[in-house]
Amino acid sequence: MTRPEDLLYAVDERPPWPRLLFLGLQHAMLLSVNLVLIVIIFRRAGATDAATLSALSLGMIALAISTVLQSIRKGPVGSGYLAPPVFSAIYIGPTVLAVGAGGLPAVFGMTMFAGLVEIGLARLLRKLRALFPPAISGLIVVIVGLQLGIIGIGDLLGVEHVHRPAFHYHLMVGGLTLATMCALSVWGRGVARLICSLLGVVIGMLASIAAGLVPADSMRSFLDAPILAVPEPHYLSYDFQFRLIPAFLMAGTAAMLRTVGVITTCQKINDLDWKRPELKSIQTGIVADGIGCVIGGLLGAIGMNSGVGPVGVAKATGATSRYIAFSCAAILVIFAFIPKYTALFLIMPQPVIGALMVFTASFMIAGGIQIIVSRSIDSRATYVVGVSLLLGLSREIFPAYFKLGAPLLHQFTGSMMSVGVLSAFLLNFVFRIGATRSATFEFEDSDMTAAEIERLLRARGRVWSIPSDVIDRAVGSTEQVMQHLADADLIVGSPSLTMTY
């Protein structure tokens, strides 16, 4: 591993204590922004403010544990990188379904199931690589973004408040919040750009209070919240809904794929000579992520997953030290015992929440598209992505249609995620028939040179749209094999070379 010069504190370097505390505080506050997803789910479930406050506190403890697990370098758990988790939009769609099917107990039970799915997939990562080409990986991220964005755009536009007197205030606050986030992200500099979403939420909150959009009972709950208190998990109970297995299976798979991307990004950031993903740290990172999700369910929170945002902030600040994870975790635990801090998320109104969800969803949709087009799109990938995305969207547009089938089918058609991802897997499996291509090159003994072999392999690679890094490895390996054969005088007659992809 070669240390990049632009990093102030690389992965194994410990910053001085004052800076370590400041960097940990920054990450703790960034992770706290996604606590709003817990508020969304608990409000949909009709939970009391007291239960929501306890869930927020226990959720921060779960975040702290998972952050530390991910930073461990040795053993079967942990990637050894600063890749803290966030309460993830990946789980929002399935979690909303769980609320309707069995309330909060179903949310907690199915969240643990999703974490176990992720842990199981980590052990099969090498064997499953062919099932998750960039087209499917990117499609999953796009669908997650669409799920989150559809919910968020409803809150942002005030769809439920159209006929109420305060509708125009609702729309103005949502627009102001989203505009602030986007403007600071595009034109901001320094710290303002790094915490653009947090600043947008603050401005949106102030505007909401001024416009009278914060309910009096929510404001009273904030004012009455004690400064220090121990979380009371009196609301905890667990349930398992078999009909939700497909939705949470897809969510766990999507979380695994996102973790692969996050850990790979960490490897790139911390190694100037990075060439290809190192699977061991990715596998142990997935295990840590899955355990964190299980812990989240046990403590009465929702699903969490390694976050892209914290890794981006670490890169932007030049501080990728894994020791920051320990500082961040300690601060999160302290925050967990300060209900006044967690109560801030109770007074967050719908337009602010909607703006934050749309802002996050935009990044996820764009990021998913980038993953899809990171490899050349052939006709097979075109149909896998296009048909699957349309089927997934149709689940949201025509929900009644998907309820007409047999009850058994409802397990696979309960959400955009389950419909879209299942369609993608099936189509990818079908289109793999006949996908293997082969070409044989015949040589005269005098024509078999390293330059000629490289020319033929690269020419065929361009025709087949093979990634350049794959061709580079194939050329190097082939030249070494041919050189060994030539040195041992094992090449007799007219040799041939067969290339298969």
XYZ file of N, CA and C in Angstrom, residues 115-276:
486
model
N -29.659 -8.232 7.968
C -28.258 -8.261 8.367
C -27.652 -9.647 8.236
N -28.425 -10.674 8.589
C -27.946 -12.052 8.445
C -27.762 -12.415 6.978
N -28.642 -11.901 6.113
C -28.490 -12.121 4.672
C -27.157 -11.559 4.196
N -26.843 -10.355 4.644
C -25.589 -9.715 4.232
C -24.377 -10.511 4.711
N -24.437 -11.005 5.943
C -23.332 -11.807 6.477
C -23.153 -13.079 5.653
N -24.275 -13.731 5.309
C -24.199 -14.945 4.508
C -23.634 -14.698 3.121
N -24.030 -13.591 2.504
C -23.537 -13.280 1.157
C -22.044 -12.966 1.154
N -21.527 -12.469 2.277
C -20.095 -12.146 2.343
C -19.248 -13.383 2.087
N -19.680 -14.519 2.598
C -18.918 -15.754 2.425
C -18.982 -16.271 0.997
N -19.975 -15.829 0.250
C -20.154 -16.315 -1.124
C -19.731 -15.283 -2.156
N -19.022 -14.249 -1.723
C -18.742 -13.116 -2.602
C -18.019 -13.533 -3.876
N -17.003 -14.368 -3.752
C -16.238 -14.772 -4.939
C -17.110 -15.523 -5.938
N -17.980 -16.393 -5.430
C -18.804 -17.208 -6.312
C -19.949 -16.410 -6.938
N -20.351 -15.319 -6.280
C -21.514 -14.564 -6.744
C -21.158 -13.405 -7.667
N -19.885 -13.193 -7.931
C -19.487 -12.021 -8.723
C -20.138 -12.017 -10.101
N -20.306 -13.206 -10.707
C -20.904 -13.261 -12.042
C -22.378 -12.876 -12.025
N -23.041 -13.013 -10.856
C -24.466 -12.691 -10.766
C -24.716 -11.201 -10.564
N -23.661 -10.450 -10.266
C -23.831 -9.033 -9.976
C -22.943 -8.185 -10.881
N -23.194 -8.209 -12.186
C -22.437 -7.322 -13.075
C -22.795 -5.874 -12.773
N -22.003 -4.918 -13.267
C -22.286 -3.506 -12.984
C -23.709 -3.086 -13.347
N -24.273 -3.684 -14.394
C -25.633 -3.305 -14.795
C -26.626 -3.567 -13.671
N -26.521 -4.734 -13.014
C -27.450 -5.067 -11.940
C -27.105 -4.291 -10.671
N -25.825 -4.182 -10.351
C -25.426 -3.417 -9.163
C -25.921 -1.975 -9.255
N -25.717 -1.356 -10.404
C -26.174 0.017 -10.589
C -27.683 0.135 -10.577
N -28.367 -0.851 -11.175
C -29.830 -0.831 -11.195
C -30.391 -0.863 -9.781
N -29.797 -1.677 -8.911
C -30.265 -1.752 -7.527
C -30.132 -0.395 -6.845
N -29.012 0.274 -7.058
C -28.808 1.596 -6.453
C -29.824 2.600 -7.002
N -30.092 2.539 -8.312
C -31.085 3.434 -8.917
C -32.460 3.198 -8.304
N -32.851 1.933 -8.145
C -34.170 1.623 -7.587
C -34.271 2.101 -6.144
N -33.199 1.921 -5.371
C -33.192 2.425 -3.996
C -33.391 3.939 -3.991
N -32.693 4.638 -4.880
C -32.849 6.085 -4.978
C -34.255 6.490 -5.374
N -34.849 5.757 -6.303
C -36.215 6.058 -6.726
C -37.210 5.828 -5.592
N -37.029 4.731 -4.847
C -37.915 4.472 -3.711
C -37.861 5.612 -2.710
N -36.661 6.009 -2.355
C -36.495 7.099 -1.400
C -37.025 8.408 -1.972
N -36.727 8.669 -3.245
C -37.144 9.919 -3.869
C -38.645 10.054 -3.995
N -39.340 8.954 -4.290
C -40.798 9.004 -4.422
C -41.441 9.374 -3.089
N -40.937 8.779 -2.006
C -41.456 9.136 -0.679
C -41.113 10.591 -0.360
N -39.864 10.973 -0.648
C -39.422 12.323 -0.324
C -40.123 13.400 -1.120
N -40.372 13.148 -2.403
C -40.991 14.178 -3.238
C -42.423 14.444 -2.795
N -43.079 13.399 -2.252
C -44.425 13.601 -1.721
C -44.422 14.532 -0.527
N -43.426 14.344 0.359
C -43.313 15.231 1.519
C -42.855 16.626 1.111
N -41.941 16.705 0.147
C -41.424 17.999 -0.298
C -42.521 18.852 -0.931
N -43.329 18.245 -1.779
C -44.382 18.988 -2.481
C -45.638 19.182 -1.636
N -45.664 18.561 -0.461
C -46.837 18.719 0.394
C -48.092 18.120 -0.197
N -47.971 16.941 -0.782
C -49.106 16.309 -1.459
C -50.290 16.134 -0.513
N -50.009 15.811 0.747
C -51.092 15.601 1.713
C -51.646 16.912 2.263
N -51.029 18.026 1.916
C -51.432 19.316 2.491
C -51.981 20.285 1.442
N -52.299 19.775 0.261
C -52.719 20.654 -0.839
C -53.924 21.503 -0.462
N -54.869 20.937 0.260
C -56.109 21.656 0.567
C -56.090 22.298 1.956
N -54.915 22.396 2.542
C -54.820 23.006 3.867
C -54.303 24.439 3.749
N -54.660 25.298 4.701
C -54.267 26.720 4.600
C -52.757 26.941 4.559
N -51.998 26.076 5.223
C -50.546 26.287 5.304
C -49.787 25.635 4.154
N -50.505 25.219 3.098
C -49.844 24.492 2.005
C -48.715 25.311 1.382
N -48.958 26.602 1.124
C -47.937 27.401 0.449
C -46.694 27.563 1.322
N -46.881 27.631 2.656
C -45.716 27.672 3.537
C -44.943 26.355 3.464
N -45.698 25.276 3.428
C -45.095 23.944 3.338
C -44.214 23.850 2.093
N -44.758 24.294 0.965
C -44.029 24.221 -0.302
C -42.807 25.135 -0.291
N -42.952 26.315 0.282
C -41.838 27.269 0.326
C -40.694 26.750 1.198
N -41.025 26.173 2.339
C -39.986 25.652 3.234
C -39.257 24.486 2.580
N -40.004 23.593 1.945
C -39.375 22.468 1.258
C -38.455 22.928 0.144
N -38.920 23.892 -0.642
C -38.096 24.416 -1.729
C -36.857 25.123 -1.225
N -37.002 25.909 -0.147
C -35.856 26.617 0.426
C -34.814 25.636 0.961
N -35.282 24.588 1.633
C -34.355 23.596 2.199
C -33.569 22.892 1.103
N -34.272 22.430 0.073
C -33.599 21.723 -1.022
C -32.666 22.662 -1.784
N -33.118 23.895 -2.020
C -32.283 24.859 -2.743
C -31.002 25.165 -1.973
N -31.104 25.274 -0.651
C -29.917 25.542 0.169
C -28.912 24.399 0.061
N -29.401 23.180 0.182
C -28.513 22.010 0.089
C -27.813 21.957 -1.267
N -28.595 22.124 -2.329
C -28.026 22.038 -3.681
C -27.044 23.175 -3.945
N -27.408 24.400 -3.524
C -26.546 25.555 -3.777
C -25.209 25.414 -3.056
N -25.245 24.999 -1.795
C -23.996 24.834 -1.051
C -23.164 23.685 -1.610
N -23.835 22.647 -2.096
C -23.114 21.512 -2.679
C -22.407 21.905 -3.971
N -23.038 22.788 -4.758
C -22.480 23.168 -6.062
C -21.509 24.336 -5.939
N -21.913 25.385 -5.218
C -21.108 26.609 -5.175
C -20.410 26.848 -3.835
N -20.693 26.021 -2.841
C -20.094 26.221 -1.527
C -18.606 25.906 -1.516
N -17.931 26.365 -0.494
C -16.506 26.132 -0.328
C -16.224 25.662 1.102
N -15.179 24.876 1.245
C -14.716 24.465 2.563
C -15.755 23.702 3.352
N -15.887 24.085 4.635
C -16.777 23.371 5.549
C -18.232 23.462 5.098
N -18.628 24.607 4.533
C -20.013 24.781 4.092
C -20.407 23.728 3.064
N -19.493 23.394 2.184
C -19.786 22.373 1.179
C -19.824 20.980 1.803
N -18.929 20.736 2.765
C -18.869 19.421 3.393
C -20.144 19.103 4.167
N -20.724 20.103 4.814
C -21.915 19.860 5.636
C -23.130 20.560 5.032
N -23.211 20.552 3.700
C -24.302 21.256 3.015
C -25.670 20.714 3.422
N -25.785 19.391 3.585
C -27.081 18.828 3.958
C -27.457 19.235 5.377
N -26.486 19.260 6.277
C -26.755 19.657 7.658
C -27.170 21.121 7.731
N -26.491 21.989 6.986
C -26.855 23.409 6.968
C -28.230 23.612 6.351
N -28.545 22.837 5.320
C -29.867 22.927 4.715
C -30.960 22.563 5.696
N -30.719 21.522 6.491
C -31.696 21.117 7.504
C -31.872 22.217 8.549
N -30.775 22.831 8.975
C -30.851 23.899 9.978
C -31.672 25.073 9.449
N -31.393 25.503 8.225
C -32.141 26.620 7.635
C -33.610 26.242 7.455
N -33.853 25.016 7.011
C -35.232 24.561 6.859
C -35.974 24.525 8.182
N -35.290 24.111 9.247
C -35.915 24.077 10.567
C -36.277 25.482 11.042
N -35.351 26.417 10.866
C -35.629 27.798 11.278
C -36.808 28.370 10.499
N -36.844 28.092 9.191
C -37.960 28.576 8.370
C -39.268 27.919 8.789
N -39.227 26.645 9.157
C -40.434 25.933 9.582
C -40.990 26.513 10.871
N -40.102 26.807 11.806
C -40.549 27.398 13.070
C -41.163 28.774 12.823
N -40.513 29.562 11.952
C -41.040 30.894 11.642
C -42.390 30.816 10.948
N -42.601 29.778 10.131
C -43.857 29.634 9.388
C -44.929 28.908 10.187
N -44.602 28.471 11.384
C -45.577 27.783 12.222
C -45.871 26.360 11.785
N -44.911 25.707 11.132
C -45.125 24.341 10.650
C -44.739 23.277 11.668
N -44.098 23.680 12.757
C -43.735 22.716 13.798
C -44.901 22.595 14.770
N -45.502 21.412 14.903
C -46.644 21.248 15.806
C -46.283 21.607 17.242
N -47.263 22.131 17.940
C -47.017 22.568 19.316
C -46.612 21.407 20.213
N -47.223 20.224 20.001
C -46.876 19.091 20.859
C -45.444 18.617 20.615
N -44.978 18.702 19.349
C -43.594 18.325 19.052
C -42.621 19.307 19.695
N -42.952 20.599 19.623
C -42.096 21.600 20.256
C -42.092 21.411 21.772
N -43.247 21.031 22.314
C -43.317 20.788 23.756
C -42.457 19.584 24.146
N -42.466 18.558 23.292
C -41.638 17.376 23.566
C -40.157 17.738 23.563
N -39.779 18.627 22.653
C -38.380 19.059 22.601
C -38.011 19.839 23.856
N -38.882 20.764 24.256
C -38.591 21.591 25.425
C -38.590 20.766 26.706
N -39.448 19.732 26.748
C -39.551 18.911 27.957
C -38.491 17.816 28.030
N -37.803 17.568 26.931
C -36.795 16.502 26.920
C -35.674 16.842 27.896
N -35.272 15.889 28.728
C -34.187 16.164 29.684
C -32.845 16.306 28.977
N -31.924 16.941 29.657
C -30.587 17.097 29.081
C -29.836 15.774 29.109
N -29.960 15.040 30.204
C -29.303 13.742 30.334
C -30.320 12.697 30.762
N -30.256 11.513 30.153
C -31.155 10.415 30.526
C -30.667 9.128 29.882
N -31.041 8.008 30.490
C -30.708 6.689 29.950
C -31.857 6.239 29.050
N -31.575 5.766 27.837
C -32.649 5.299 26.943
C -33.450 4.165 27.581
N -34.754 4.177 27.358
C -35.639 3.146 27.901
C -36.270 2.367 26.745
N -35.786 1.173 26.477
C -36.294 0.395 25.329
C -37.592 -0.340 25.646
N -38.563 0.364 26.204
C -39.822 -0.277 26.590
C -40.655 -0.690 25.380
N -40.357 -0.147 24.231
C -41.134 -0.429 23.024
C -40.628 -1.662 22.283
N -39.554 -2.274 22.747
C -38.901 -3.343 21.998
C -39.692 -4.650 22.034
N -39.938 -5.201 20.878
C -40.439 -6.565 20.696
C -40.145 -6.934 19.251
N -40.185 -8.220 18.945
C -39.724 -8.676 17.634
C -40.759 -9.589 16.986
N -40.827 -9.495 15.677
C -41.741 -10.337 14.904
C -41.070 -10.659 13.572
N -41.464 -11.780 12.994
C -40.911 -12.192 11.700
C -42.063 -12.439 10.740
N -42.060 -11.738 9.610
C -43.116 -11.846 8.608
C -42.558 -12.556 7.374
N -43.019 -13.788 7.129
C -42.497 -14.564 6.004
C -42.766 -13.880 4.662
N -43.874 -13.161 4.563
C -44.195 -12.523 3.287
C -43.263 -11.358 2.962
N -42.506 -10.904 3.954
C -41.562 -9.807 3.723
C -40.151 -10.301 3.407
N -39.968 -11.614 3.362
C -38.633 -12.163 3.098
C -38.061 -11.655 1.776
N -38.813 -11.693 0.641
C -38.224 -11.212 -0.618
C -37.754 -9.763 -0.550
N -38.573 -8.890 0.051
C -38.216 -7.468 0.104
C -36.937 -7.249 0.905
N -36.824 -7.900 2.063
C -35.631 -7.702 2.886
C -34.446 -8.506 2.367
N -34.712 -9.577 1.633
C -33.624 -10.299 0.970
C -32.973 -9.410 -0.084
N -33.813 -8.716 -0.866
C -33.292 -7.787 -1.872
C -32.562 -6.620 -1.207
N -33.116 -6.125 -0.098
C -32.477 -5.002 0.587
C -31.116 -5.409 1.150
N -31.037 -6.610 1.742
C -29.761 -7.096 2.248
C -28.736 -7.270 1.144
N -29.207 -7.747 -0.013
C -28.315 -7.897 -1.169
C -27.823 -6.536 -1.647
N -28.747 -5.570 -1.715
C -28.363 -4.218 -2.133
C -27.369 -3.605 -1.153
N -27.578 -3.849 0.140
C -26.646 -3.334 1.146
C -25.267 -3.955 0.978
N -25.239 -5.247 0.660
C -23.954 -5.916 0.427
C -23.221 -5.287 -0.750
N -23.951 -5.043 -1.840
C -23.330 -4.454 -3.025
C -22.832 -3.037 -2.745
N -23.604 -2.286 -1.979
C -23.172 -0.927 -1.650
C -21.915 -0.957 -0.776
N -21.850 -1.915 0.142
C -20.661 -2.046 0.979
C -19.438 -2.380 0.139
N -19.619 -3.238 -0.862
C -18.518 -3.551 -1.781
C -17.988 -2.267 -2.408
N -18.901 -1.412 -2.871
C -18.492 -0.157 -3.495
C -17.802 0.783 -2.525
N -18.323 0.872 -1.298
C -17.743 1.784 -0.306
C -16.339 1.332 0.096
N -16.171 0.036 0.380
C -14.853 -0.463 0.793
C -13.858 -0.360 -0.360
N -14.322 -0.622 -1.578
C -13.445 -0.467 -2.743
C -12.976 0.979 -2.868
N -13.886 1.923 -2.636
C -13.521 3.340 -2.667
C -12.482 3.657 -1.599
N -12.651 3.095 -0.412
C -11.666 3.301 0.659
C -10.297 2.770 0.254
N -10.281 1.622 -0.408
C -9.008 1.068 -0.876
C -8.339 2.009 -1.874
N -9.123 2.538 -2.808
C -8.573 3.460 -3.804
C -8.009 4.716 -3.148
N -8.747 5.275 -2.191
C -8.337 6.521 -1.550
C -7.020 6.356 -0.801
N -6.818 5.195 -0.195
C -5.678 5.000 0.691
C -4.476 4.330 0.042
N -4.573 3.989 -1.234
C -3.465 3.314 -1.905
C -3.224 3.957 -3.264
N -2.098 4.638 -3.394
C -1.773 5.321 -4.644
C -1.586 4.337 -5.793
N -1.157 3.108 -5.475
C -0.894 2.102 -6.509
C -2.041 1.104 -6.646
N -3.237 1.496 -6.230
C -4.381 0.576 -6.280
C -4.654 0.129 -7.717
N -4.848 -1.166 -7.898
C -5.117 -1.717 -9.227
C -6.489 -2.369 -9.306
N -6.811 -3.163 -8.298
C -8.069 -3.910 -8.318
C -8.537 -4.130 -6.878
